[in-house]
Tab-separated table of C-alpha atoms in Angstrom:
chain	number	residue	atom	x	y	z
A	897	MET	CA	78.103	82.780	109.774
A	898	THR	CA	80.347	85.781	110.368
A	899	THR	CA	79.152	89.361	110.400
A	900	ILE	CA	81.607	91.183	108.155
A	901	ALA	CA	81.822	94.964	107.941
A	902	VAL	CA	83.568	96.280	104.843
A	903	LEU	CA	84.647	99.835	105.581
A	904	GLY	CA	84.568	101.825	102.374
A	905	SER	CA	81.984	101.826	99.605
A	906	GLY	CA	84.098	101.850	96.458
A	907	ASN	CA	84.879	99.150	93.919
A	908	VAL	CA	86.786	96.953	96.371
A	909	ALA	CA	83.908	96.911	98.849
A	910	ARG	CA	81.515	96.007	96.084
A	911	ALA	CA	83.758	93.241	94.777
A	912	LEU	CA	83.964	91.569	98.194
A	913	ALA	CA	80.542	92.175	99.737
A	914	GLY	CA	78.428	90.166	97.287
A	915	PRO	CA	80.522	86.968	97.273
A	916	TRP	CA	80.733	86.901	101.055
A	917	LEU	CA	76.981	87.404	101.229
A	918	ASP	CA	76.522	84.505	98.783
A	919	ALA	CA	78.802	82.360	100.985
A	920	GLY	CA	76.353	82.748	103.880
A	921	HIS	CA	77.874	85.613	105.847
A	922	LYS	CA	76.070	88.724	106.997
A	923	VAL	CA	77.713	91.697	105.282
A	924	LEU	CA	77.571	95.372	106.162
A	925	VAL	CA	79.183	98.212	104.256
A	926	GLY	CA	80.378	101.187	106.266
A	927	SER	CA	80.313	104.450	104.346
A	928	ARG	CA	81.264	108.007	105.209
A	929	ASP	CA	78.032	109.001	103.417
A	930	PRO	CA	75.644	106.030	103.595
A	931	ARG	CA	72.641	107.838	102.117
A	932	ARG	CA	74.593	108.827	99.048
A	933	THR	CA	76.055	105.325	98.697
A	934	GLU	CA	72.630	103.700	98.804
A	935	ALA	CA	71.140	106.270	96.435
A	936	ASP	CA	73.942	106.242	93.866
A	937	ARG	CA	75.094	102.617	93.868
A	938	PRO	CA	72.863	100.312	95.927
A	939	LEU	CA	74.251	96.960	97.023
A	940	PRO	CA	71.513	94.292	96.851
A	941	GLY	CA	71.186	92.406	100.131
A	942	VAL	CA	73.917	94.429	101.842
A	943	HIS	CA	73.057	96.946	104.531
A	944	VAL	CA	74.895	100.255	104.159
A	945	THR	CA	75.449	102.273	107.313
A	946	GLY	CA	77.907	104.722	108.847
A	947	LEU	CA	81.452	103.678	109.673
A	948	PRO	CA	80.967	103.546	113.481
A	949	ASP	CA	77.762	101.501	113.267
A	950	ALA	CA	79.307	99.041	110.821
A	951	ALA	CA	82.445	98.581	112.927
A	952	ARG	CA	80.414	98.169	116.118
A	953	ALA	CA	78.097	95.503	114.673
A	954	ALA	CA	80.775	93.364	112.990
A	955	ASP	CA	82.648	90.272	114.107
A	956	LEU	CA	85.361	91.025	111.543
A	957	VAL	CA	86.208	94.261	109.733
A	958	VAL	CA	87.739	94.853	106.300
A	959	ASN	CA	89.663	98.045	105.612
A	960	ALA	CA	88.755	99.049	102.054
A	961	LEU	CA	89.113	102.765	102.789
A	962	PRO	CA	91.441	105.022	100.774
A	963	GLY	CA	95.015	104.369	101.878
A	964	ARG	CA	95.805	108.018	102.592
A	965	ALA	CA	92.774	108.499	104.829
A	966	CYS	CA	92.364	105.148	106.525
A	967	LEU	CA	94.714	105.625	109.504
A	968	GLU	CA	92.796	108.635	110.767
A	969	LEU	CA	89.416	107.063	110.065
A	970	LEU	CA	90.282	103.727	111.662
A	971	SER	CA	91.803	105.409	114.721
A	972	SER	CA	88.506	107.204	115.292
A	973	LEU	CA	86.802	103.783	115.377
A	974	ALA	CA	89.207	102.243	117.904
A	975	PRO	CA	86.593	101.525	120.630
A	976	HIS	CA	84.458	99.584	118.110
A	977	LEU	CA	87.390	97.643	116.653
A	978	ALA	CA	89.103	96.440	119.826
A	979	GLY	CA	89.597	92.668	119.907
A	980	LYS	CA	88.466	92.147	116.316
A	981	VAL	CA	90.291	90.903	113.248
A	982	LEU	CA	90.873	93.714	110.769
A	983	VAL	CA	91.591	92.633	107.204
A	984	ASP	CA	93.652	95.317	105.472
A	985	VAL	CA	93.331	95.266	101.674
A	986	ALA	CA	94.316	98.914	101.161
A	987	ASN	CA	97.386	100.503	99.599
A	988	ALA	CA	98.950	103.794	100.714
A	989	VAL	CA	101.027	105.338	97.926
A	990	GLU	CA	102.127	108.512	96.208
A	991	THR	CA	100.904	108.661	92.610
A	992	ASP	CA	102.346	109.988	89.364
A	993	ALA	CA	100.642	112.129	86.731
A	994	GLN	CA	98.881	109.052	85.295
A	995	GLY	CA	97.539	108.011	88.697
A	996	PHE	CA	99.882	105.046	89.158
A	997	ALA	CA	101.869	104.421	92.336
A	998	SER	CA	105.269	106.096	92.343
A	999	ALA	CA	106.252	105.603	96.002
A	1000	VAL	CA	104.863	103.965	99.130
A	1001	LEU	CA	103.732	106.282	101.918
A	1002	HIS	CA	105.422	104.203	104.618
A	1003	PRO	CA	108.936	103.368	103.367
A	1004	GLY	CA	110.774	100.945	105.617
A	1005	GLY	CA	107.430	99.673	106.871
A	1006	SER	CA	103.889	99.165	105.617
A	1007	LEU	CA	100.406	100.552	105.965
A	1008	ALA	CA	99.402	97.353	107.770
A	1009	GLU	CA	102.100	97.897	110.393
A	1010	GLU	CA	101.004	101.502	110.863
A	1011	ILE	CA	97.423	100.375	111.412
A	1012	GLN	CA	98.574	97.792	113.947
A	1013	ARG	CA	100.666	100.429	115.743
A	1014	ALA	CA	97.712	102.830	115.872
A	1015	LEU	CA	95.290	100.087	116.972
A	1016	PRO	CA	97.205	97.696	119.248
A	1017	ALA	CA	94.000	95.988	120.428
A	1018	VAL	CA	93.106	94.977	116.864
A	1019	ARG	CA	94.426	91.869	115.056
A	1020	VAL	CA	95.532	93.147	111.647
A	1021	VAL	CA	95.937	90.794	108.675
A	1022	LYS	CA	97.145	92.064	105.304
A	1023	THR	CA	95.859	90.323	102.179
A	1024	LEU	CA	94.515	90.719	98.612
A	1025	ASN	CA	96.323	93.997	97.879
A	1026	THR	CA	98.354	92.280	95.110
A	1027	ALA	CA	95.222	91.409	93.099
A	1028	HIS	CA	93.248	93.673	90.787
A	1029	VAL	CA	89.814	94.420	92.188
A	1030	SER	CA	88.170	92.248	89.512
A	1031	VAL	CA	90.293	89.280	90.603
A	1032	MET	CA	89.859	89.542	94.383
A	1033	ALA	CA	86.739	87.392	94.379
A	1034	ALA	CA	87.336	85.672	91.033
A	1035	PRO	CA	90.909	84.333	91.073
A	1036	ARG	CA	90.108	81.481	88.668
A	1037	THR	CA	89.403	83.957	85.852
A	1038	LEU	CA	93.157	84.409	85.309
A	1039	ALA	CA	95.109	82.100	83.005
A	1040	THR	CA	97.833	81.657	85.645
A	1041	PRO	CA	96.907	80.791	89.249
A	1042	PRO	CA	97.507	83.928	91.345
A	1043	SER	CA	98.804	84.013	94.911
A	1044	ALA	CA	96.995	85.532	97.897
A	1045	PHE	CA	99.328	86.447	100.746
A	1046	LEU	CA	98.563	86.581	104.462
A	1047	SER	CA	100.614	88.717	106.861
A	1048	GLY	CA	99.722	89.232	110.516
A	1049	ASP	CA	101.113	88.877	113.998
A	1050	ASP	CA	98.224	86.654	115.165
A	1051	SER	CA	98.274	83.158	113.638
A	1052	ASP	CA	94.632	82.482	114.535
A	1053	ALA	CA	93.619	85.700	112.764
A	1054	ARG	CA	95.562	84.627	109.669
A	1055	ARG	CA	93.718	81.289	109.655
A	1056	THR	CA	90.376	83.082	109.989
A	1057	VAL	CA	91.162	85.319	107.044
A	1058	GLY	CA	92.437	82.371	105.026
A	1059	ALA	CA	89.048	80.686	105.452
A	1060	LEU	CA	87.306	83.840	104.236
A	1061	LEU	CA	89.523	83.843	101.149
A	1062	THR	CA	88.341	80.338	100.297
A	1063	ASP	CA	84.795	81.726	100.426
A	1064	LEU	CA	85.889	84.163	97.699
A	1065	GLY	CA	87.044	81.291	95.491
A	1066	TRP	CA	90.724	81.057	96.457
A	1067	PRO	CA	91.928	77.439	96.680
A	1068	ARG	CA	93.949	76.857	99.828
A	1069	GLU	CA	97.036	75.957	97.794
A	1070	TRP	CA	96.992	79.463	96.246
A	1071	ILE	CA	97.033	81.130	99.689
A	1072	VAL	CA	100.503	81.818	101.098
A	1073	ASP	CA	100.874	82.464	104.835
A	1074	LEU	CA	103.940	84.705	105.024
A	1075	GLY	CA	103.945	85.058	108.815
A	1076	ASP	CA	104.149	88.190	110.930
A	1077	LEU	CA	103.058	91.649	109.859
A	1078	ARG	CA	106.530	92.762	108.787
A	1079	THR	CA	106.088	90.493	105.771
A	1080	ALA	CA	103.380	92.839	104.453
A	1081	ARG	CA	106.088	95.222	103.240
A	1082	ALA	CA	106.890	93.316	100.049
A	1083	PRO	CA	103.266	92.732	98.943
A	1084	GLU	CA	102.501	96.408	99.545
A	1085	ALA	CA	105.484	97.391	97.386
A	1086	PHE	CA	104.016	95.356	94.491
A	1087	LEU	CA	101.874	98.353	93.613
A	1088	LEU	CA	105.018	100.136	92.416
A	1089	LEU	CA	105.116	97.659	89.518
A	1090	VAL	CA	101.502	98.110	88.484
A	1091	GLY	CA	101.967	101.213	86.326
A	1092	SER	CA	104.693	99.543	84.281
A	1093	LEU	CA	102.587	96.399	83.855
A	1094	VAL	CA	99.585	98.379	82.662
A	1095	ARG	CA	101.769	100.249	80.169
A	1096	ALA	CA	103.163	96.916	78.925
A	1097	TRP	CA	99.926	94.892	78.836
A	1098	GLY	CA	97.166	97.448	78.835
A	1099	PRO	CA	94.379	97.646	81.441
A	1100	VAL	CA	93.855	93.893	81.822
A	1101	PRO	CA	93.093	92.178	85.155
A	1102	PHE	CA	96.145	90.651	86.802
A	1103	ALA	CA	97.542	89.637	90.173
A	1104	MET	CA	100.877	88.639	91.635
A	1105	SER	CA	101.748	84.965	91.303
A	1106	VAL	CA	104.689	83.077	92.785
A	1107	ALA	CA	105.804	80.120	90.674
A	1108	ARG	CA	107.467	77.107	92.265
């Protein structure tokens, strides 16, 4: 059993927390306003606490914070994150008038690389940011098998995160280990296609898939 802290209390946190709890892990949700989170949208079986307490208590941490704010928030948690695997599922983008991504905030790099640079003692692994929130823990609901990508400088950390993806229902053959953290740049750029896909298909769940 792993103690997992999901930092952030939005839809992504809620999509991941329950399935990991069902898989036998202890799950905490770290919120900037835990009382409000518990009052407004309680998570059955999941303890909601402040960001520092969640990060301190966890074996592994998931960054589900807003992409624009997460660097500052994670940096403030550095003493509690040192030595741990940090799973980055966030996207940092500029948005257009319809709320879709129009540009990445870290051109020539990636949010994951910026997090790693800010937190050198943390083992960052990028994953799941190419899947709609409804698909992250239910990949078999799509008609076409989606792909889940792993990017990170630590191979052991990538294997750890790969195992956690299987707990969310991802078959191992759908998980693609891309290698070091520089490879996170392309998956992060996928969000630039999302607005066009939604306009073409409507607001249906989808994820990136690589055919071979």
